[in-house]
Every structure is written in structure tokens, then in C-alpha cells.
Coordinates of C-alpha atoms in Angstrom, one line a residue:
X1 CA 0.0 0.0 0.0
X2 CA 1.4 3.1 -1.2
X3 CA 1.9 6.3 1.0
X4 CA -1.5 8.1 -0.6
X5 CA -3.4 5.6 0.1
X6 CA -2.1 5.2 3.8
X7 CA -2.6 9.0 3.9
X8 CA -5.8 8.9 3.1
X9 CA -6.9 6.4 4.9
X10 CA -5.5 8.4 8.4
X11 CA -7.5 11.4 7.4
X12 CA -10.3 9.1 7.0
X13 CA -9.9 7.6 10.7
X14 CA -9.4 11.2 12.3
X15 CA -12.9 12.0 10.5
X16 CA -14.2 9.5 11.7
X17 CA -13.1 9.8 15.2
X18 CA -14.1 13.5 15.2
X19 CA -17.1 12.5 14.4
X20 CA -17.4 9.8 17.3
X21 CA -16.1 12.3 20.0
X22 CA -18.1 14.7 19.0
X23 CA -21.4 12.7 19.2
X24 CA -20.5 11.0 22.8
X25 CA -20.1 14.5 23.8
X26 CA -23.3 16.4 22.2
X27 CA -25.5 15.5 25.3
X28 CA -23.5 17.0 27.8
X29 CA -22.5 20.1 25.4
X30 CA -26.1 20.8 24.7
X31 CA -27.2 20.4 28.4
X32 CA -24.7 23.0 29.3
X33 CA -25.5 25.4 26.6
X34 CA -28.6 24.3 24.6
X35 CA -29.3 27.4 22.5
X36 CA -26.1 25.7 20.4
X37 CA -28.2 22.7 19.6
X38 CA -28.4 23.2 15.8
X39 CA -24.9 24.7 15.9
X40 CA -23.5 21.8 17.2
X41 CA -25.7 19.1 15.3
X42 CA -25.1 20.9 12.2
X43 CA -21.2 20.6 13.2
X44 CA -22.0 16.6 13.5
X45 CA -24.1 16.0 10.3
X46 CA -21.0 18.0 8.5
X47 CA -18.3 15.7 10.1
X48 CA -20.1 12.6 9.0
X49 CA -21.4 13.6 5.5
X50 CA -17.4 14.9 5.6
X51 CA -16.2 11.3 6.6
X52 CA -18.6 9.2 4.1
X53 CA -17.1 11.8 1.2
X54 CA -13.6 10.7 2.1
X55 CA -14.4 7.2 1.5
X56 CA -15.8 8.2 -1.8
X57 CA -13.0 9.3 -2.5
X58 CA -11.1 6.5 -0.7
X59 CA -12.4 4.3 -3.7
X60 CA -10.9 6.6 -6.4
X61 CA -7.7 6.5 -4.6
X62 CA -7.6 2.9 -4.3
X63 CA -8.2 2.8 -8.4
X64 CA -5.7 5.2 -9.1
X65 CA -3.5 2.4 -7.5
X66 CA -4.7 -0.9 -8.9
X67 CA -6.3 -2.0 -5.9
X68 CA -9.7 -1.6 -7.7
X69 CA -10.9 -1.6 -11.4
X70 CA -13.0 1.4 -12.5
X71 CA -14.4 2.4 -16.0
X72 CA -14.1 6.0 -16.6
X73 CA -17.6 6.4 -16.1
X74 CA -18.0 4.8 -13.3
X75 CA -14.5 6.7 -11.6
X76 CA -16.6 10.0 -12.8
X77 CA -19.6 8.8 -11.0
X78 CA -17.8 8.1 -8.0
X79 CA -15.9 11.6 -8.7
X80 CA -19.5 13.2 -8.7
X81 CA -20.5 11.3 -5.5
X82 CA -18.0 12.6 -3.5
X83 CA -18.4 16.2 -4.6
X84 CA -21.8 16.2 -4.0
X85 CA -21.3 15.2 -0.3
X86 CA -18.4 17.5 -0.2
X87 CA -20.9 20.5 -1.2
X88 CA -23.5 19.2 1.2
X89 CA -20.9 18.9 4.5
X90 CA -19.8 22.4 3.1
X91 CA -23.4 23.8 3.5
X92 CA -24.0 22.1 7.0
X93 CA -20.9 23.9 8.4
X94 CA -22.3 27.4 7.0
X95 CA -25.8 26.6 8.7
X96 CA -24.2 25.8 11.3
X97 CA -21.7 29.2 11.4
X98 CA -24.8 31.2 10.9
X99 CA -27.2 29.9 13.8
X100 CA -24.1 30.6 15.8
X101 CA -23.8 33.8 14.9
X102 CA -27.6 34.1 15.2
X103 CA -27.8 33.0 18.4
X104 CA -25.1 35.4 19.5
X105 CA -26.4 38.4 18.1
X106 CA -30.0 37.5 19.5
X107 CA -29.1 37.1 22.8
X108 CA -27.3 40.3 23.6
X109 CA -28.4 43.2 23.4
X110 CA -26.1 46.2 22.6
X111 CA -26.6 49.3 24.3
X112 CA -24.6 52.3 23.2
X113 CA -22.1 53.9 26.0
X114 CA -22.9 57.2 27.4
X115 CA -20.9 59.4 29.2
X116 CA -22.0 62.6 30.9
X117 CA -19.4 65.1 31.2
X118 CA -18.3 66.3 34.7
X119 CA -15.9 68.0 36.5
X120 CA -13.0 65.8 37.6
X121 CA -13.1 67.3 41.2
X122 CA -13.2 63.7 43.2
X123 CA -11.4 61.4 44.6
X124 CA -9.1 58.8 43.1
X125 CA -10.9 55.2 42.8
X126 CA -8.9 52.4 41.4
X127 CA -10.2 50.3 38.5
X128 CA -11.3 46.8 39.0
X129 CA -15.0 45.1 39.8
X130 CA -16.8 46.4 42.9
X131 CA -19.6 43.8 44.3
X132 CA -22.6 44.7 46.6
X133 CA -23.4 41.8 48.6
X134 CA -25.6 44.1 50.7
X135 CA -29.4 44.2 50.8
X136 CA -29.4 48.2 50.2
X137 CA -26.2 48.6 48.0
X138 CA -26.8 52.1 46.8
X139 CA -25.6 54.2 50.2
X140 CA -22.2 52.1 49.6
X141 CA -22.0 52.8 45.7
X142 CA -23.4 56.1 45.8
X143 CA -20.6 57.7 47.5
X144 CA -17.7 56.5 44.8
X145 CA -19.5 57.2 42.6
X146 CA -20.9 61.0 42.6
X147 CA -19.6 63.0 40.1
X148 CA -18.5 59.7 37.7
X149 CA -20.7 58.2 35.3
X150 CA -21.9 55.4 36.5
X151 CA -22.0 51.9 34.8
X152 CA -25.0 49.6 34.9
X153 CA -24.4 45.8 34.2
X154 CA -27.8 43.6 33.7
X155 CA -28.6 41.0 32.3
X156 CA -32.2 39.5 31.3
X157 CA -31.9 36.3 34.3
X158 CA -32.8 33.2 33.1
X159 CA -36.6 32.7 33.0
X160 CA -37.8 29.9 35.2
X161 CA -41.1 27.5 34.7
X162 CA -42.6 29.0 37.6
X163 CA -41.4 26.3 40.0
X164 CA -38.9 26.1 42.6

């Protein structure tokens, strides 16, 4: 067996095993972050369609080296096969790239930065995160924060099914 077809063959293994770690791991990836269900599956379908056109082509190789016998038409059949399933893994990882980038762009909002202008007549306070842990935090934040503008960081919580 020559080194192409041993080449080929590896790629074809590493597909495949893509494709098998990638499955085992899909429940526990889509528990953790399921709004990249389709994302991920998409990623799946592609790896396998992916694979299966590697073996396609697996044949042609193995002609190409006497292993099998192939009439031209049947070698441009086989030629056809594989780009087809090239094309459609191709599409599955654009789907996929766009309900990413769907689901990112849906979930946050962007809010434009505004700054109020001020005199710079206060004290120095030193960057970093400040946390509240208080029931009434706004007497604590208040106080740094006069004459600043302030920055508000929300986020919509998770909604809930009522029970708890």
C-alpha cells in the first residue's frame, strides 16, 4: 500500500473519530449550553457527510493504485458522489456558522455607552470590579460614585417554569 493511500486512509480515521467524540459529547455540550443545539448538530451532520465523502474518495484513490478496477464512467460517477457530499458537509458547516452567529447576536443586546461630562473634582478610585453583597447597596456605591458616570451591568436572568 502506497503512502497516498495510507494518507488517506488516516485522514479518514481522524474523521471519523471527530465524528465519534463529537457525538459522545453532544448530550453534555447541549445540556450546558442548549441554545447551540443546531450549531452543534449541524457541526456533527457535516463531520459525517465529511467522513462518508472521504471514502468516496477513498475508492478513487484505491483505483488510481490498482487495488480496484473502475471504468471512466464509473471513476466520474464516483468523482460526482463525492463532490456532492463535499458540497452538502460544506453547506451544513455554513448553517451551522450562521445559527451561531444568530444565536449570539439574538441574545445580547447592545446598548450604546454614554458618558456625561463632569468636573474631575473627586477622589481617586482604582479600577477593578466592585460587588454589593448588601441588601441596600446604593448608600455604599453612591458615595464613589458621585460626580462619575456610572456603569449599569444587567442581564435578562434566566426565565424559570414557575417552579422552585
Amino acid at each position: 500500500m502506497s503512502e497516498m493511500i495510507a494518507t488517506a486512509l488516516l485522514v479518514e480515521a481522524i474523521l471519523v473519530a471527530i465524528f465519534a467524540m463529537a457525538l459522545k459529547r453532544r448530550n453534555r455540550f447541549v445540556s450546558h449550553y442548549p441554545e447551540f443545539r443546531k450549531f452543534y448538530d449541524y457541526g456533527i451532520l457535516a463531520f459525517m457527510t465529511l467522513a462518508v465523502s472521504k471514502g468516496v474518495f477513498l475508492l478513487l484513490d484505491l483505483n488510481d493504485h490498482g487495488v480496484l478496477e473502475l471504468s471512466q464512467d464509473q471513476s466520474a460517477m464516483i468523482n460526482s458522489a463525492g463532490n456532492l457530499l463535499l458540497l452538502i458537509a460544506l453547506l451544513m458547516y455554513v448553517l451551522g456558522w450562521v445559527r451561531l452567529l444568530d444565536v449570539l447576536t439574538e441574545k445580547y443586546e447592545i446598548v450604546p455607552v454614554i458618558e456625561f461630562a463632569g468636573g474631575e473634582n473627586h477622589e481617586a478610585l482604582k479600577p477593578g470590579l466592585y460587588l454589593c453583597n448588601l441588601p441596600n447597596c446604593y448608600p455604599v456605591i453612591a458615595k464613589p460614585l458621585r460626580g462619575r458616570a456610572g456603569l449599569i451591568v444587567s442581564r435578562n436572568p434566566q426565565r424559570s417554569s414557575g417552579k422552585t
